PDB file of C-alpha atoms and ligand atoms in Angstrom:
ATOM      1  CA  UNK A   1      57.861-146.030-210.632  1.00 94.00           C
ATOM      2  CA  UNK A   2      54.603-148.272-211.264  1.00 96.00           C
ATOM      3  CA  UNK A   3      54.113-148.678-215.000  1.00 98.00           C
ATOM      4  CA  UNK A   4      50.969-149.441-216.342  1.00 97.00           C
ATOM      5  CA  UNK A   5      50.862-150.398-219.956  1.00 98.00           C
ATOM      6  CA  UNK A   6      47.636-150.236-222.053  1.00 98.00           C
ATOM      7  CA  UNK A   7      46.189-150.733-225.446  1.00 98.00           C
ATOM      8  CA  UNK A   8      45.665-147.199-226.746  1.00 98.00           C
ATOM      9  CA  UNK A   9      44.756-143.526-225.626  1.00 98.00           C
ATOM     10  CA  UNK A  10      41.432-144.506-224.818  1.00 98.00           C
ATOM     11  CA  UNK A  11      42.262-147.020-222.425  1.00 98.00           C
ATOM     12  CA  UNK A  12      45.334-144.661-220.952  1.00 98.00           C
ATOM     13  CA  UNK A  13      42.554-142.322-219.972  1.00 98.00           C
ATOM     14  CA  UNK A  14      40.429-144.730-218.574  1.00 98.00           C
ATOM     15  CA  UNK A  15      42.678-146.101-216.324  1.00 97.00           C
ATOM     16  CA  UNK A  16      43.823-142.326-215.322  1.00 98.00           C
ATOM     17  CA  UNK A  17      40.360-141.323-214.922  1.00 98.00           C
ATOM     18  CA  UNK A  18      39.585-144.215-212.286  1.00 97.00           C
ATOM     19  CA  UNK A  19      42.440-143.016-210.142  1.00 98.00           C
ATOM     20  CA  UNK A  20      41.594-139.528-210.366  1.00 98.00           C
ATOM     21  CA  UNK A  21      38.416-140.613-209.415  1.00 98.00           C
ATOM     22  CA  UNK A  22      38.716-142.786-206.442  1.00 97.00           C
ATOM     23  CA  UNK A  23      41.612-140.012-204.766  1.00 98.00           C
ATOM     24  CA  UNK A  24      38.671-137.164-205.320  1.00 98.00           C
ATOM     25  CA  UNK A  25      36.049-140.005-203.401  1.00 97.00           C
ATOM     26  CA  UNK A  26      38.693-140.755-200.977  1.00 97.00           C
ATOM     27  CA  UNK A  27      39.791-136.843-200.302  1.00 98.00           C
ATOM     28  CA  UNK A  28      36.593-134.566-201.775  1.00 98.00           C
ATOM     29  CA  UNK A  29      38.989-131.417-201.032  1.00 98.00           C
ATOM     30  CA  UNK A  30      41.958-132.875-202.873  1.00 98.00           C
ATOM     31  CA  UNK A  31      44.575-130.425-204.420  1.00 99.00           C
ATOM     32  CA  UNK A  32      44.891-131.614-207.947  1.00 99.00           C
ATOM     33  CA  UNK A  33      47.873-130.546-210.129  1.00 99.00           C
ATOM     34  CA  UNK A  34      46.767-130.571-213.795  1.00 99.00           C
ATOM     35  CA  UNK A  35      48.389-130.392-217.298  1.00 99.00           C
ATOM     36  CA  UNK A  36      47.150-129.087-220.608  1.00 98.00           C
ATOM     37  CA  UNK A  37      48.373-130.851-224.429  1.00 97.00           C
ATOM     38  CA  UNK A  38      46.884-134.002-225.613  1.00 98.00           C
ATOM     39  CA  UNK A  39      47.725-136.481-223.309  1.00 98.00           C
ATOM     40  CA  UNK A  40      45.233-135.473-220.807  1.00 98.00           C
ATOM     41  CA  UNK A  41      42.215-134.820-222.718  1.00 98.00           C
ATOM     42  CA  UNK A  42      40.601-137.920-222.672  1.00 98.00           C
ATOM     43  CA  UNK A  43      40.788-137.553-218.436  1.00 98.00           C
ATOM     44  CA  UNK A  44      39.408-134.858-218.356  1.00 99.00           C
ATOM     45  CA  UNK A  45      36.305-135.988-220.717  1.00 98.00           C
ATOM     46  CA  UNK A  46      36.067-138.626-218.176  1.00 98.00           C
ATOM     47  CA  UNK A  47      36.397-136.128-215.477  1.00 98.00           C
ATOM     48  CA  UNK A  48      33.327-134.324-216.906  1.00 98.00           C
ATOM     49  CA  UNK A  49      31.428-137.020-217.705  1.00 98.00           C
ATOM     50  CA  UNK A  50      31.411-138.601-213.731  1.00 98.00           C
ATOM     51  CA  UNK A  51      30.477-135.067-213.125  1.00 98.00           C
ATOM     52  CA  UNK A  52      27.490-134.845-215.256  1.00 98.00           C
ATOM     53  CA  UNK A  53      26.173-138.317-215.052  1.00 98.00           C
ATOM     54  CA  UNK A  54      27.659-139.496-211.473  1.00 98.00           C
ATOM     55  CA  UNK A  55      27.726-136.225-209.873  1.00 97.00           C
ATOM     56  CA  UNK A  56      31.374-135.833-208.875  1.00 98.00           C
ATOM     57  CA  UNK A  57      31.299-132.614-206.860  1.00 98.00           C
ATOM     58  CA  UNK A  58      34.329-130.509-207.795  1.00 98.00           C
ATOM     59  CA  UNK A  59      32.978-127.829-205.309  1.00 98.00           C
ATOM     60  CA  UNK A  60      36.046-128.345-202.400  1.00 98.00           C
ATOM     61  CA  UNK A  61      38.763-128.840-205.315  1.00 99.00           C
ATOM     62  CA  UNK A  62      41.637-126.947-205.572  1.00 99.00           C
ATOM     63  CA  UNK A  63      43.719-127.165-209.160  1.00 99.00           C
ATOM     64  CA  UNK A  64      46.848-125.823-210.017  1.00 99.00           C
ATOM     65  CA  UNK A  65      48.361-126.125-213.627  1.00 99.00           C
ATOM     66  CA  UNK A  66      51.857-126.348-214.538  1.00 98.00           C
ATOM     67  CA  UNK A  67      52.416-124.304-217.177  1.00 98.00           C
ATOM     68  CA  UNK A  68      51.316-120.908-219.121  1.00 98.00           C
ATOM     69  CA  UNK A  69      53.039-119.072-221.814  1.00 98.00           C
ATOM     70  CA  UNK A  70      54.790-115.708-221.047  1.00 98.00           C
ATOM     71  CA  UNK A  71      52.622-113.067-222.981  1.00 98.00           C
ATOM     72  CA  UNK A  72      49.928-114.592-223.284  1.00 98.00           C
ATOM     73  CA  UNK A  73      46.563-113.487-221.062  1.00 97.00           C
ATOM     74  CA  UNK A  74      44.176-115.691-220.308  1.00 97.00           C
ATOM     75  CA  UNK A  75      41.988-114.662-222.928  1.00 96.00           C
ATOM     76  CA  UNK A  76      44.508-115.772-225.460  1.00 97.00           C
ATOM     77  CA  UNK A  77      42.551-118.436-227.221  1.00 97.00           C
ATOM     78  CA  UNK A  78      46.019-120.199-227.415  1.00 97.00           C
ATOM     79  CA  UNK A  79      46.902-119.958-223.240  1.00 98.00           C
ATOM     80  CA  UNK A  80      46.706-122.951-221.431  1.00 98.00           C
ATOM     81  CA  UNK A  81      44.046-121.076-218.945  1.00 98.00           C
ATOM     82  CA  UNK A  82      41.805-121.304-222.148  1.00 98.00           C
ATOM     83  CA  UNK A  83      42.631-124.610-223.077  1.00 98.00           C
ATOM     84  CA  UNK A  84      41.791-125.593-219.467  1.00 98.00           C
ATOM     85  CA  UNK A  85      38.457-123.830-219.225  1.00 98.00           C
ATOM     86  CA  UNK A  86      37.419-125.040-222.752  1.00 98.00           C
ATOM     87  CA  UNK A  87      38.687-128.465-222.062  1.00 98.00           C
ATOM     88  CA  UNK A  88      38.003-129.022-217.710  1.00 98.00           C
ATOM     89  CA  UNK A  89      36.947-126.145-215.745  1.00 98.00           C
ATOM     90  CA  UNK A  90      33.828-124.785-217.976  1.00 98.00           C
ATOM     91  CA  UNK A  91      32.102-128.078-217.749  1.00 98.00           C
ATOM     92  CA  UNK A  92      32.344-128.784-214.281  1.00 98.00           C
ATOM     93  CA  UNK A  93      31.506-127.441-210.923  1.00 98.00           C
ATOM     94  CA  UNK A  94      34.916-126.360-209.568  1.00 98.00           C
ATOM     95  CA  UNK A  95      35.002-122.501-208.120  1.00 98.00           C
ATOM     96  CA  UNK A  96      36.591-120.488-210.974  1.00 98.00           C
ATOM     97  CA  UNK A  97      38.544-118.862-207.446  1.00 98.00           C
ATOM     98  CA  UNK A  98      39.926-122.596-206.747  1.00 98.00           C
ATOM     99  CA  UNK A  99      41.678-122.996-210.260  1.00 98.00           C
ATOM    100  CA  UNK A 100      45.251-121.928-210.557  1.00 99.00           C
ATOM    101  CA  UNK A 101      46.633-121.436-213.406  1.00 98.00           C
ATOM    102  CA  UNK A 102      50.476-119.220-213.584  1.00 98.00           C
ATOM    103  CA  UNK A 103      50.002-115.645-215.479  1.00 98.00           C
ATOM    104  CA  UNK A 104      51.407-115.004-218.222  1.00 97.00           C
ATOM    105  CA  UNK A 105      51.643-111.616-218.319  1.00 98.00           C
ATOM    106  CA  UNK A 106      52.424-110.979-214.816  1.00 98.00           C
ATOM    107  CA  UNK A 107      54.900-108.379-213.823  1.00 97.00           C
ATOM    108  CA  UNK A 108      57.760-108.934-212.508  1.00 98.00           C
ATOM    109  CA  UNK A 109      57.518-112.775-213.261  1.00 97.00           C
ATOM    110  CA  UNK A 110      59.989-113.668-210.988  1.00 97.00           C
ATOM    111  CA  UNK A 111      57.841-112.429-207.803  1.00 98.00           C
ATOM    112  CA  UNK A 112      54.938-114.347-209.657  1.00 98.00           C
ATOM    113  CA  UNK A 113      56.795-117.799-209.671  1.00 98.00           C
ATOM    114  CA  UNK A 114      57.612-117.060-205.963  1.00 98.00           C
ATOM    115  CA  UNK A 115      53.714-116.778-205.189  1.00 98.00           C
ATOM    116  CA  UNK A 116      52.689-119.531-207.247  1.00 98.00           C
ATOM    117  CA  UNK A 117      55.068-121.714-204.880  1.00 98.00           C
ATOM    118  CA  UNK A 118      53.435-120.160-202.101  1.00 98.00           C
ATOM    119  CA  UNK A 119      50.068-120.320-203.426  1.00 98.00           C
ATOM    120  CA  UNK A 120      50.197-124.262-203.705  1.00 98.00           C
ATOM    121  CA  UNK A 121      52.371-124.409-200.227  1.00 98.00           C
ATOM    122  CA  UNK A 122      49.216-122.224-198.698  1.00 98.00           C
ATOM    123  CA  UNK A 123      46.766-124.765-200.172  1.00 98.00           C
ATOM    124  CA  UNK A 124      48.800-127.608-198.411  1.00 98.00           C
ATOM    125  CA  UNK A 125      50.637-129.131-201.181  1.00 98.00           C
ATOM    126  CA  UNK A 126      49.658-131.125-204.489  1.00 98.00           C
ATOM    127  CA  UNK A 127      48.175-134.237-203.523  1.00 98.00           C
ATOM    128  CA  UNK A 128      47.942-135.913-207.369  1.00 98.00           C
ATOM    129  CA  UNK A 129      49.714-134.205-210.176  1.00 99.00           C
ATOM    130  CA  UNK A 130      48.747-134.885-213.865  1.00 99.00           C
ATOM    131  CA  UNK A 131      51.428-134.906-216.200  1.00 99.00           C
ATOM    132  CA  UNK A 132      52.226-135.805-219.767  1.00 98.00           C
ATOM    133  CA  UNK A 133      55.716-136.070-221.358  1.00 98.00           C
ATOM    134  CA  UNK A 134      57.072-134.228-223.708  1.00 97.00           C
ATOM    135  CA  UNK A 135      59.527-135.608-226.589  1.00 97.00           C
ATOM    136  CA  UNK A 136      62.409-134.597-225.187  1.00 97.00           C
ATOM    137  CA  UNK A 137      61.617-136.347-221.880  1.00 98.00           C
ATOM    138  CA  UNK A 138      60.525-132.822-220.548  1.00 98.00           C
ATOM    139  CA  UNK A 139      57.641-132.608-217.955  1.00 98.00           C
ATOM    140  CA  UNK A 140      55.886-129.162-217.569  1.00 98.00           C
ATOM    141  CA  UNK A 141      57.718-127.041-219.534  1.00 98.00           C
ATOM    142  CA  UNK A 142      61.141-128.078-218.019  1.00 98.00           C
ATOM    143  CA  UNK A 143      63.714-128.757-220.609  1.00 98.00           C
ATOM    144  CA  UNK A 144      66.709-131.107-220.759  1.00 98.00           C
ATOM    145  CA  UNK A 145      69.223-129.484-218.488  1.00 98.00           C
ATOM    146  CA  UNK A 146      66.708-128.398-215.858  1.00 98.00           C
ATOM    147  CA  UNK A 147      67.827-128.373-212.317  1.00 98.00           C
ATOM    148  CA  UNK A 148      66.597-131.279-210.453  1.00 98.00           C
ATOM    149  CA  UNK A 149      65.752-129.000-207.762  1.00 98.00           C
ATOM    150  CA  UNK A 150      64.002-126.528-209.896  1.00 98.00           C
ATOM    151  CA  UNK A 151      61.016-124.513-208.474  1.00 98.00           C
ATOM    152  CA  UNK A 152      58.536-122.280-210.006  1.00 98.00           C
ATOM    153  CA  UNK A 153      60.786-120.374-213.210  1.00 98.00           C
ATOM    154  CA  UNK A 154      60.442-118.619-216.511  1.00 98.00           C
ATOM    155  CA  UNK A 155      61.746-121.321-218.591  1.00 98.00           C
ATOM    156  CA  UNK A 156      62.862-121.237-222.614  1.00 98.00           C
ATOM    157  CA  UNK A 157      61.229-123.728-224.424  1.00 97.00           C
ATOM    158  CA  UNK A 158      63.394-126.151-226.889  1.00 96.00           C
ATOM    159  CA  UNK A 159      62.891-126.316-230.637  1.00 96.00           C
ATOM    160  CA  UNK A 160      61.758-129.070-230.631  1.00 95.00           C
ATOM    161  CA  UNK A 161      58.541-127.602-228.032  1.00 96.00           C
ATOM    162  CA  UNK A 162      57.939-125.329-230.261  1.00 97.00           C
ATOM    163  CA  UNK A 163      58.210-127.479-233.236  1.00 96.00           C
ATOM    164  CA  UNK A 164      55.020-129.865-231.112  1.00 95.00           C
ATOM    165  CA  UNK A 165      53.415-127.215-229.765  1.00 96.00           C
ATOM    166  CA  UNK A 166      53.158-124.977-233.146  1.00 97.00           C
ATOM    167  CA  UNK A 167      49.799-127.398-234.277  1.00 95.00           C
ATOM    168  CA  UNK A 168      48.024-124.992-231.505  1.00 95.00           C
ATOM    169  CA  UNK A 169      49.100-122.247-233.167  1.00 96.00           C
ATOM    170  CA  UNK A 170      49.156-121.011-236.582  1.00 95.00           C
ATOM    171  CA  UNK A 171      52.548-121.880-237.680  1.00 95.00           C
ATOM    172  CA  UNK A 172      56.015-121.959-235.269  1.00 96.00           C
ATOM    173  CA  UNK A 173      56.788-118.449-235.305  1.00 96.00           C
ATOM    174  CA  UNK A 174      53.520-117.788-233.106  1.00 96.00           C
ATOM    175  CA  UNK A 175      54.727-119.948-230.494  1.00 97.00           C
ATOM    176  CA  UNK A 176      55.438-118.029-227.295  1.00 98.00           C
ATOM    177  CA  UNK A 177      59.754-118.597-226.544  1.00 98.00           C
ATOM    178  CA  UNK A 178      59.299-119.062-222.860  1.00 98.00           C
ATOM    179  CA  UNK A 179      56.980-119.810-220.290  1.00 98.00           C
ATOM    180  CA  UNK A 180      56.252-120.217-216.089  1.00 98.00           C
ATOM    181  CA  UNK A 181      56.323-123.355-215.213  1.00 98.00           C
ATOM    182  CA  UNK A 182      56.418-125.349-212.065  1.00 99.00           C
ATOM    183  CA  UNK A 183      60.250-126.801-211.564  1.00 98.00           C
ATOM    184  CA  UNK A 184      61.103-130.383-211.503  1.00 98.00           C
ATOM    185  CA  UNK A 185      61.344-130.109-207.662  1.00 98.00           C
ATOM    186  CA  UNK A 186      57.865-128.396-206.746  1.00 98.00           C
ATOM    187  CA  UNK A 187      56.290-131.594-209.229  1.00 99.00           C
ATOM    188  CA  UNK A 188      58.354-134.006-207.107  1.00 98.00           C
ATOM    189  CA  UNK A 189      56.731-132.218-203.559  1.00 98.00           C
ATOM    190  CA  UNK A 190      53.108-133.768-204.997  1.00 98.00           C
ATOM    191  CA  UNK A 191      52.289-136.517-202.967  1.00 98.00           C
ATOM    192  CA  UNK A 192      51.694-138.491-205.878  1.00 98.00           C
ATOM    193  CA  UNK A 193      51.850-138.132-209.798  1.00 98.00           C
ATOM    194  CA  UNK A 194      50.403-139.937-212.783  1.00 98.00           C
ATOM    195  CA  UNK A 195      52.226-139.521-215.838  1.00 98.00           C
ATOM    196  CA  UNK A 196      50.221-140.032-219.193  1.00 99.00           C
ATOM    197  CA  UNK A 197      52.467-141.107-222.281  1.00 98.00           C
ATOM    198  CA  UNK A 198      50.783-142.496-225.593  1.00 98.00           C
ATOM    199  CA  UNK A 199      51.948-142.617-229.272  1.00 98.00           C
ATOM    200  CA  UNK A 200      55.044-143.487-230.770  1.00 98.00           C
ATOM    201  CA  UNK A 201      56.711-140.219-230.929  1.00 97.00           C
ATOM    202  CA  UNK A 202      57.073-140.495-226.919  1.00 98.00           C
ATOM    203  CA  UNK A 203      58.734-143.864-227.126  1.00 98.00           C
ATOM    204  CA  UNK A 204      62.271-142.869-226.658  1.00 98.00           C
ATOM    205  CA  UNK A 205      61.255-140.181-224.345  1.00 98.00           C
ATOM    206  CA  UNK A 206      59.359-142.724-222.294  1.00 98.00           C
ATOM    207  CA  UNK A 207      62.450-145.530-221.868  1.00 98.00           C
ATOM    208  CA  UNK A 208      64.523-143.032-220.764  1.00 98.00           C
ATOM    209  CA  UNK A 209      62.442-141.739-218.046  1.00 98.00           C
ATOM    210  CA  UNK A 210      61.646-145.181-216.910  1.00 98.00           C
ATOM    211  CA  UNK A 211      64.729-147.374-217.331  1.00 98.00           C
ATOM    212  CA  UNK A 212      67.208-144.699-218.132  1.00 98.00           C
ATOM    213  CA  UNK A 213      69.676-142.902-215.744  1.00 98.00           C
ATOM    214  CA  UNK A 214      68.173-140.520-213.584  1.00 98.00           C
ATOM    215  CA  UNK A 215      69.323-137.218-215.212  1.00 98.00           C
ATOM    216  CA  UNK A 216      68.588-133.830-216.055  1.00 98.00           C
ATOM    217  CA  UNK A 217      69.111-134.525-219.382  1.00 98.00           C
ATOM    218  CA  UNK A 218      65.830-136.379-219.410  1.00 98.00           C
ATOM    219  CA  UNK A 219      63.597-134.338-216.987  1.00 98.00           C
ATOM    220  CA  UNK A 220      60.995-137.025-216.510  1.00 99.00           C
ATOM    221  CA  UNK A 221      63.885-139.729-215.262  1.00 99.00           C
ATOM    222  CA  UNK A 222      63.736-137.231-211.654  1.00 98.00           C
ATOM    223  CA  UNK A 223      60.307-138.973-211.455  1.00 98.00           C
ATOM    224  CA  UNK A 224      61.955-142.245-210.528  1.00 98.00           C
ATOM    225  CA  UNK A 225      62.718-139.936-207.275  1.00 98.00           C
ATOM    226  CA  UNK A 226      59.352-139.819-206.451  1.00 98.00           C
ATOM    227  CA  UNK A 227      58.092-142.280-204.261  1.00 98.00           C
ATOM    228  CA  UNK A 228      54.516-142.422-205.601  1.00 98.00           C
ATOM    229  CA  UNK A 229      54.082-142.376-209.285  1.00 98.00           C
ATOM    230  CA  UNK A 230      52.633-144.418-211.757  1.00 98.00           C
ATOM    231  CA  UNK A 231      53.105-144.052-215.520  1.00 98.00           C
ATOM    232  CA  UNK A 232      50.351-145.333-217.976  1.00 98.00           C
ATOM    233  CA  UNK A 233      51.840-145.610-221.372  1.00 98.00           C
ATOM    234  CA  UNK A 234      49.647-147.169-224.188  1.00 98.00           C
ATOM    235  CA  UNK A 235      51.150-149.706-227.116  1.00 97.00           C
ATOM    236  CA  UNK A 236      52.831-147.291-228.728  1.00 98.00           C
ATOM    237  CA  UNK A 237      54.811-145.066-226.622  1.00 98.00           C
ATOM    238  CA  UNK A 238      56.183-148.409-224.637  1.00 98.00           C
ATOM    239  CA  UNK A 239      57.773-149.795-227.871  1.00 98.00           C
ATOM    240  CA  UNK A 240      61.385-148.971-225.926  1.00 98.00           C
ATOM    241  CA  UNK A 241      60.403-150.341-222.836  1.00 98.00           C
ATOM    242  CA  UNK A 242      62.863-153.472-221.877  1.00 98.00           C
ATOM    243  CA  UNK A 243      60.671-154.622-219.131  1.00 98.00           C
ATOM    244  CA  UNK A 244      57.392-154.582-220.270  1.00 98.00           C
ATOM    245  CA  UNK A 245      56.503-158.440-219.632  1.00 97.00           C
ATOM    246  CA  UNK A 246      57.212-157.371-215.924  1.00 97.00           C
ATOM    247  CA  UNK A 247      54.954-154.336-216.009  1.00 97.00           C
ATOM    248  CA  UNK A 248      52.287-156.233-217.729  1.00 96.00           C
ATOM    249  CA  UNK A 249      52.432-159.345-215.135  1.00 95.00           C
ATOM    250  CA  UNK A 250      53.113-156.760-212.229  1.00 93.00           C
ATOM    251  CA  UNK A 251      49.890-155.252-212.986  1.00 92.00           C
ATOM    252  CA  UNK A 252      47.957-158.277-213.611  1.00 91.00           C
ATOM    253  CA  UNK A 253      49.125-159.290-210.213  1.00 92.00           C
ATOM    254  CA  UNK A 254      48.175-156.474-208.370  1.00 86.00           C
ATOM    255  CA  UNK A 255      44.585-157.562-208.251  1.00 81.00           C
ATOM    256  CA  UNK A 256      45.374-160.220-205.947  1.00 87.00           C
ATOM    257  CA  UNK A 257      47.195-158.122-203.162  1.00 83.00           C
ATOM    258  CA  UNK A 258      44.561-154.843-203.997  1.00 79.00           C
ATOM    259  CA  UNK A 259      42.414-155.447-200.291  1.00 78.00           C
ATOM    260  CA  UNK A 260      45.323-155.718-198.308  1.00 81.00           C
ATOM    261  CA  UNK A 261      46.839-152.333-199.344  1.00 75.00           C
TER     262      UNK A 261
HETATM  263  C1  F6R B   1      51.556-129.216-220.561  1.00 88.26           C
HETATM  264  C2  F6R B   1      52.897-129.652-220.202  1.00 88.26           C
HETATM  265  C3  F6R B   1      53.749-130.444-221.136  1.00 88.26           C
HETATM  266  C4  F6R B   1      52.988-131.562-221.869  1.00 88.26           C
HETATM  267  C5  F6R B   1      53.914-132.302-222.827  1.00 88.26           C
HETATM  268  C6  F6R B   1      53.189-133.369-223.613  1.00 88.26           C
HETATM  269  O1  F6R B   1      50.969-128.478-219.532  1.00 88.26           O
HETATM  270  O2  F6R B   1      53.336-129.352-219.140  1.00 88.26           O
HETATM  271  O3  F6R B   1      54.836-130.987-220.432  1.00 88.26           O
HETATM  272  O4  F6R B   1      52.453-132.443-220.935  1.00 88.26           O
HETATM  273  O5  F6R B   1      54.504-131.408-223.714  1.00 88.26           O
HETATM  274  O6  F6R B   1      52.260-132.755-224.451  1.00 88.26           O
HETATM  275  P1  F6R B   1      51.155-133.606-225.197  1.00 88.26           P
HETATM  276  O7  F6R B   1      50.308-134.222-224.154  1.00 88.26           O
HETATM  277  O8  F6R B   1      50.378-132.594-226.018  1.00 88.26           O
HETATM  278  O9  F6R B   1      51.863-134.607-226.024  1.00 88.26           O
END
């Protein structure tokens, strides 16, 4: 895994904005796989802004999101297909048709995982997933103790989710107890990932996934699997990180060897 460590959140969402970027320059029709929470908000205010003032064309892109609570629609104000329309999709010209998002409320949600797996396989495969991690090392809503090879499920989400995800909401009790979410193995198909990671809180999470074991027990560790991901972690959430003189002079580095990639 590359790791890229940086100052704060604003910088973390610079530096994910600039790849997003140059892969939608690069591949105008790109399939992007996105994530709701905190950690990417800052990209996607980017992602808006080149829109509005640079005229990125989201016309030929494709999104699918990882995640959406069971029972809620997406007129929930809490769903993520809210939080993505009020946060992304609203502001910028992607077709409303193009933007995938799981349901919710669909019926039986088994069949509906099965066709969300489809639907991305149909639209040739993820080529740059978004992801942020969650304190328990979990990416999209799968939990320690996840299959590796996990596709599209319903999944329960841990206390400590709920306990995170409950300043959404009006207290814990509101927090939906399970949701779809795209398995550890269908985020590994993407051809590449970029996983966002800022704040103390995400420390431990983050050491694990990048210089721990490779184990279910830390979902996010299956990412050292992948072949193409870089992590951008700010000051804070790579307080754990043994090897962070390396990342930094790795990525100072990398400027030298950039035009003969
Ligand atoms: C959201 C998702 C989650 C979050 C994670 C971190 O779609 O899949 O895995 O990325 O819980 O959340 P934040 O960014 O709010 O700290």
């Amino acid at each position: 895994m590359d790791v890229i460590l940086v100052r704060d959140y604003e910088e973390m969402s610079a530096r994910a904005a600039e790849i997003v970027i140059a892969a939608l320059r690069q591949k105008p029709d790109a399939v992007l796989g996105l994530a709701t929470g905190s950690s990417p908000e800052g990209l996607y205010a980017r992602l808006i802004d080149a829109h509005t003032n640079d005229g990125l064309d989201f016309a030929p892109v494709v999104t699918f999101n990882l995640d959406e609570y069971v029972g809620l629609g997406p007129d929930h104000p809490q769903s993520y297909r809210a939080f993505m329309n009020d946060r992304l999709f609203d502001h910028i010209n992607v077709k409303p048709q193009n933007t995938h998002v799981p349901d919710g409320l669909a019926q039986p949600l088994r069949a509906h995982c099965a066709a969300y797996e489809e639907a991305i396989r149909q639209a040739g495969g993820i080529d740059l997933q978004v992801l942020g991690i969650g304190r328990d090392g979990h990416i999209g809503f799968n939990e320690p103790g996840t299959s590796l090879g996990s596709r599209t499920h319903v999944a329960a989400l841990a206390p400590e989710t709920i306990e995170d995800n409950a300043r959404y909401f009006a207290g814990p009790e509101e927090v939906p107890r399970f949701a779809v979410t795209m398995g550890i193995a269908s985020i590994l198909d993407a051809r590449r990932c970029i996983l966002l990671a800022g704040g103390a809180g995400k420390a431990e999470a983050v050491a694990a996934a990048i210089e721990g074991p490779l184990t279910s027990q830390v979902p996010a560790s299956a990412l050292q699997m992948h072949p193409d991901t870089v992590a951008i972690v700010d000051e804070a959430a790579a307080a754990r990180l043994r090897r962070a003189d390396f990342y930094r002079w790795q990525d100072r580095n990398r400027s030298q060897i950039l035009d003969r990639l």
